[in-house]
Amino acid sequence: MRLFFCFISPLNFYLTHYQLNYLYLRHHSILTHRMRKHKTLGQVYTPDWIVNHILDLAGYTDEKVLGKYIMEPACGDGAFLTKIVSRYIYAAEKSGYDNQRIVTELEEYIYGVEIDEQEYMKAIGNLNQLVSEKLGVDIQVKWKIFQANTLHFH
């Protein structure tokens, strides 16, 4: 069954059968492509409150995060990684680390892998934005975030 959702303005307008078919085919292919990508890659976006809860349960809190390796095997747009980096920066600043030491440790201890190139680029962008906001605009981190299939990554 084909469903069309139309929002009609106060001015009445008329769509021909051909226009409706065009709209359906155009949007159906876009939505189908997006749905197929999410199904094929198993993409699920985790809300912040769940990310925080999982990190809390894993003991990734306070100064305990410092000097600990952590890897996100399917980082998507960086929901977990941004919280991980945020917690690391907070703990490091609280412990008196300077920005250079923080950057060095972010580069050393935090890893991620993402198969989807677009999501990988979003994750890098989100991490760079976070570091820029927390540590300053001129800070550059050489992330160990890789665009690859985790199952074949070595």
PDB file of N, CA and C in Angstrom, residues 13-57:
ATOM      1  N   PHE A  13      -4.196  23.186  -3.728  1.00  0.00           N
ATOM      2  CA  PHE A  13      -3.429  22.850  -4.918  1.00  0.00           C
ATOM      3  C   PHE A  13      -3.723  21.422  -5.315  1.00  0.00           C
ATOM      4  N   TYR A  14      -3.386  21.125  -6.537  1.00  0.00           N
ATOM      5  CA  TYR A  14      -3.751  19.847  -7.096  1.00  0.00           C
ATOM      6  C   TYR A  14      -2.493  19.149  -7.598  1.00  0.00           C
ATOM      7  N   LEU A  15      -2.293  17.888  -7.197  1.00  0.00           N
ATOM      8  CA  LEU A  15      -1.190  17.082  -7.714  1.00  0.00           C
ATOM      9  C   LEU A  15      -1.754  16.050  -8.675  1.00  0.00           C
ATOM     10  N   THR A  16      -1.148  16.005  -9.840  1.00  0.00           N
ATOM     11  CA  THR A  16      -1.598  15.017 -10.817  1.00  0.00           C
ATOM     12  C   THR A  16      -1.100  13.643 -10.400  1.00  0.00           C
ATOM     13  N   HIS A  17      -1.643  12.646 -11.010  1.00  0.00           N
ATOM     14  CA  HIS A  17      -1.213  11.272 -10.769  1.00  0.00           C
ATOM     15  C   HIS A  17       0.284  11.131 -11.055  1.00  0.00           C
ATOM     16  N   TYR A  18       0.763  11.776 -12.097  1.00  0.00           N
ATOM     17  CA  TYR A  18       2.184  11.690 -12.463  1.00  0.00           C
ATOM     18  C   TYR A  18       3.072  12.368 -11.413  1.00  0.00           C
ATOM     19  N   GLN A  19       2.609  13.493 -10.894  1.00  0.00           N
ATOM     20  CA  GLN A  19       3.372  14.184  -9.855  1.00  0.00           C
ATOM     21  C   GLN A  19       3.437  13.345  -8.575  1.00  0.00           C
ATOM     22  N   LEU A  20       2.337  12.714  -8.200  1.00  0.00           N
ATOM     23  CA  LEU A  20       2.327  11.853  -7.024  1.00  0.00           C
ATOM     24  C   LEU A  20       3.271  10.666  -7.204  1.00  0.00           C
ATOM     25  N   ASN A  21       3.223  10.062  -8.386  1.00  0.00           N
ATOM     26  CA  ASN A  21       4.135   8.948  -8.655  1.00  0.00           C
ATOM     27  C   ASN A  21       5.587   9.393  -8.592  1.00  0.00           C
ATOM     28  N   TYR A  22       5.881  10.565  -9.155  1.00  0.00           N
ATOM     29  CA  TYR A  22       7.247  11.080  -9.117  1.00  0.00           C
ATOM     30  C   TYR A  22       7.698  11.280  -7.666  1.00  0.00           C
ATOM     31  N   LEU A  23       6.864  11.938  -6.851  1.00  0.00           N
ATOM     32  CA  LEU A  23       7.210  12.175  -5.448  1.00  0.00           C
ATOM     33  C   LEU A  23       7.412  10.857  -4.712  1.00  0.00           C
ATOM     34  N   TYR A  24       6.526   9.913  -4.948  1.00  0.00           N
ATOM     35  CA  TYR A  24       6.654   8.624  -4.285  1.00  0.00           C
ATOM     36  C   TYR A  24       7.966   7.941  -4.671  1.00  0.00           C
ATOM     37  N   LEU A  25       8.219   7.841  -5.968  1.00  0.00           N
ATOM     38  CA  LEU A  25       9.426   7.154  -6.429  1.00  0.00           C
ATOM     39  C   LEU A  25      10.689   7.860  -5.954  1.00  0.00           C
ATOM     40  N   ARG A  26      10.690   9.172  -5.996  1.00  0.00           N
ATOM     41  CA  ARG A  26      11.869   9.943  -5.573  1.00  0.00           C
ATOM     42  C   ARG A  26      12.156   9.722  -4.089  1.00  0.00           C
ATOM     43  N   HIS A  27      11.167   9.908  -3.254  1.00  0.00           N
ATOM     44  CA  HIS A  27      11.373   9.801  -1.812  1.00  0.00           C
ATOM     45  C   HIS A  27      11.472   8.349  -1.357  1.00  0.00           C
ATOM     46  N   HIS A  28      10.781   7.465  -2.021  1.00  0.00           N
ATOM     47  CA  HIS A  28      10.870   6.051  -1.671  1.00  0.00           C
ATOM     48  C   HIS A  28      12.292   5.548  -1.865  1.00  0.00           C
ATOM     49  N   SER A  29      12.938   5.926  -2.970  1.00  0.00           N
ATOM     50  CA  SER A  29      14.298   5.445  -3.223  1.00  0.00           C
ATOM     51  C   SER A  29      15.277   6.031  -2.209  1.00  0.00           C
ATOM     52  N   ILE A  30      15.089   7.278  -1.824  1.00  0.00           N
ATOM     53  CA  ILE A  30      15.969   7.899  -0.825  1.00  0.00           C
ATOM     54  C   ILE A  30      15.784   7.211   0.520  1.00  0.00           C
ATOM     55  N   LEU A  31      14.539   7.045   0.948  1.00  0.00           N
ATOM     56  CA  LEU A  31      14.269   6.401   2.234  1.00  0.00           C
ATOM     57  C   LEU A  31      14.716   4.951   2.232  1.00  0.00           C
ATOM     58  N   THR A  32      14.479   4.249   1.125  1.00  0.00           N
ATOM     59  CA  THR A  32      14.882   2.850   1.039  1.00  0.00           C
ATOM     60  C   THR A  32      16.397   2.726   1.140  1.00  0.00           C
ATOM     61  N   HIS A  33      17.127   3.637   0.470  1.00  0.00           N
ATOM     62  CA  HIS A  33      18.592   3.617   0.539  1.00  0.00           C
ATOM     63  C   HIS A  33      19.053   3.827   1.977  1.00  0.00           C
ATOM     64  N   ARG A  34      18.469   4.811   2.655  1.00  0.00           N
ATOM     65  CA  ARG A  34      18.861   5.083   4.043  1.00  0.00           C
ATOM     66  C   ARG A  34      18.535   3.902   4.947  1.00  0.00           C
ATOM     67  N   MET A  35      17.350   3.328   4.780  1.00  0.00           N
ATOM     68  CA  MET A  35      16.954   2.199   5.614  1.00  0.00           C
ATOM     69  C   MET A  35      17.853   0.999   5.336  1.00  0.00           C
ATOM     70  N   ARG A  36      18.175   0.770   4.055  1.00  0.00           N
ATOM     71  CA  ARG A  36      19.032  -0.350   3.696  1.00  0.00           C
ATOM     72  C   ARG A  36      20.403  -0.194   4.336  1.00  0.00           C
ATOM     73  N   LYS A  37      20.941   1.033   4.308  1.00  0.00           N
ATOM     74  CA  LYS A  37      22.253   1.300   4.890  1.00  0.00           C
ATOM     75  C   LYS A  37      22.223   1.000   6.390  1.00  0.00           C
ATOM     76  N   HIS A  38      21.200   1.462   7.083  1.00  0.00           N
ATOM     77  CA  HIS A  38      21.107   1.226   8.520  1.00  0.00           C
ATOM     78  C   HIS A  38      20.941  -0.262   8.822  1.00  0.00           C
ATOM     79  N   LYS A  39      20.150  -0.956   8.008  1.00  0.00           N
ATOM     80  CA  LYS A  39      19.966  -2.389   8.231  1.00  0.00           C
ATOM     81  C   LYS A  39      21.244  -3.153   7.911  1.00  0.00           C
ATOM     82  N   THR A  40      21.868  -2.825   6.786  1.00  0.00           N
ATOM     83  CA  THR A  40      23.076  -3.530   6.365  1.00  0.00           C
ATOM     84  C   THR A  40      24.207  -3.340   7.351  1.00  0.00           C
ATOM     85  N   LEU A  41      24.398  -2.112   7.821  1.00  0.00           N
ATOM     86  CA  LEU A  41      25.508  -1.810   8.714  1.00  0.00           C
ATOM     87  C   LEU A  41      25.130  -1.946  10.189  1.00  0.00           C
ATOM     88  N   GLY A  42      23.860  -2.193  10.473  1.00  0.00           N
ATOM     89  CA  GLY A  42      23.429  -2.351  11.859  1.00  0.00           C
ATOM     90  C   GLY A  42      23.565  -1.075  12.662  1.00  0.00           C
ATOM     91  N   GLN A  43      23.357   0.065  12.017  1.00  0.00           N
ATOM     92  CA  GLN A  43      23.542   1.342  12.697  1.00  0.00           C
ATOM     93  C   GLN A  43      22.396   1.627  13.661  1.00  0.00           C
ATOM     94  N   VAL A  44      22.768   1.848  14.912  1.00  0.00           N
ATOM     95  CA  VAL A  44      21.818   2.214  15.957  1.00  0.00           C
ATOM     96  C   VAL A  44      22.453   3.364  16.726  1.00  0.00           C
ATOM     97  N   TYR A  45      21.720   4.438  16.903  1.00  0.00           N
ATOM     98  CA  TYR A  45      22.260   5.602  17.594  1.00  0.00           C
ATOM     99  C   TYR A  45      21.843   5.575  19.051  1.00  0.00           C
ATOM    100  N   THR A  46      22.829   5.673  19.933  1.00  0.00           N
ATOM    101  CA  THR A  46      22.605   5.542  21.368  1.00  0.00           C
ATOM    102  C   THR A  46      22.391   6.915  21.992  1.00  0.00           C
ATOM    103  N   PRO A  47      21.286   7.117  22.703  1.00  0.00           N
ATOM    104  CA  PRO A  47      21.039   8.396  23.373  1.00  0.00           C
ATOM    105  C   PRO A  47      22.097   8.673  24.449  1.00  0.00           C
ATOM    106  N   ASP A  48      22.360   9.942  24.699  1.00  0.00           N
ATOM    107  CA  ASP A  48      23.380  10.357  25.669  1.00  0.00           C
ATOM    108  C   ASP A  48      23.185   9.736  27.047  1.00  0.00           C
ATOM    109  N   TRP A  49      21.950   9.671  27.520  1.00  0.00           N
ATOM    110  CA  TRP A  49      21.728   9.156  28.873  1.00  0.00           C
ATOM    111  C   TRP A  49      22.121   7.686  28.969  1.00  0.00           C
ATOM    112  N   ILE A  50      21.934   6.928  27.884  1.00  0.00           N
ATOM    113  CA  ILE A  50      22.343   5.525  27.891  1.00  0.00           C
ATOM    114  C   ILE A  50      23.868   5.421  27.827  1.00  0.00           C
ATOM    115  N   VAL A  51      24.485   6.264  26.997  1.00  0.00           N
ATOM    116  CA  VAL A  51      25.950   6.288  26.909  1.00  0.00           C
ATOM    117  C   VAL A  51      26.538   6.557  28.294  1.00  0.00           C
ATOM    118  N   ASN A  52      26.037   7.566  28.969  1.00  0.00           N
ATOM    119  CA  ASN A  52      26.543   7.906  30.303  1.00  0.00           C
ATOM    120  C   ASN A  52      26.335   6.760  31.289  1.00  0.00           C
ATOM    121  N   HIS A  53      25.182   6.127  31.227  1.00  0.00           N
ATOM    122  CA  HIS A  53      24.885   5.020  32.132  1.00  0.00           C
ATOM    123  C   HIS A  53      25.853   3.850  31.892  1.00  0.00           C
ATOM    124  N   ILE A  54      26.086   3.517  30.634  1.00  0.00           N
ATOM    125  CA  ILE A  54      26.998   2.411  30.304  1.00  0.00           C
ATOM    126  C   ILE A  54      28.414   2.728  30.769  1.00  0.00           C
ATOM    127  N   LEU A  55      28.880   3.952  30.519  1.00  0.00           N
ATOM    128  CA  LEU A  55      30.225   4.329  30.959  1.00  0.00           C
ATOM    129  C   LEU A  55      30.325   4.295  32.489  1.00  0.00           C
ATOM    130  N   ASP A  56      29.271   4.722  33.168  1.00  0.00           N
ATOM    131  CA  ASP A  56      29.256   4.644  34.635  1.00  0.00           C
ATOM    132  C   ASP A  56      29.344   3.194  35.100  1.00  0.00           C
ATOM    133  N   LEU A  57      28.529   2.326  34.503  1.00  0.00           N
ATOM    134  CA  LEU A  57      28.536   0.907  34.874  1.00  0.00           C
ATOM    135  C   LEU A  57      29.892   0.253  34.602  1.00  0.00           C
TER     136      LEU A  57
END
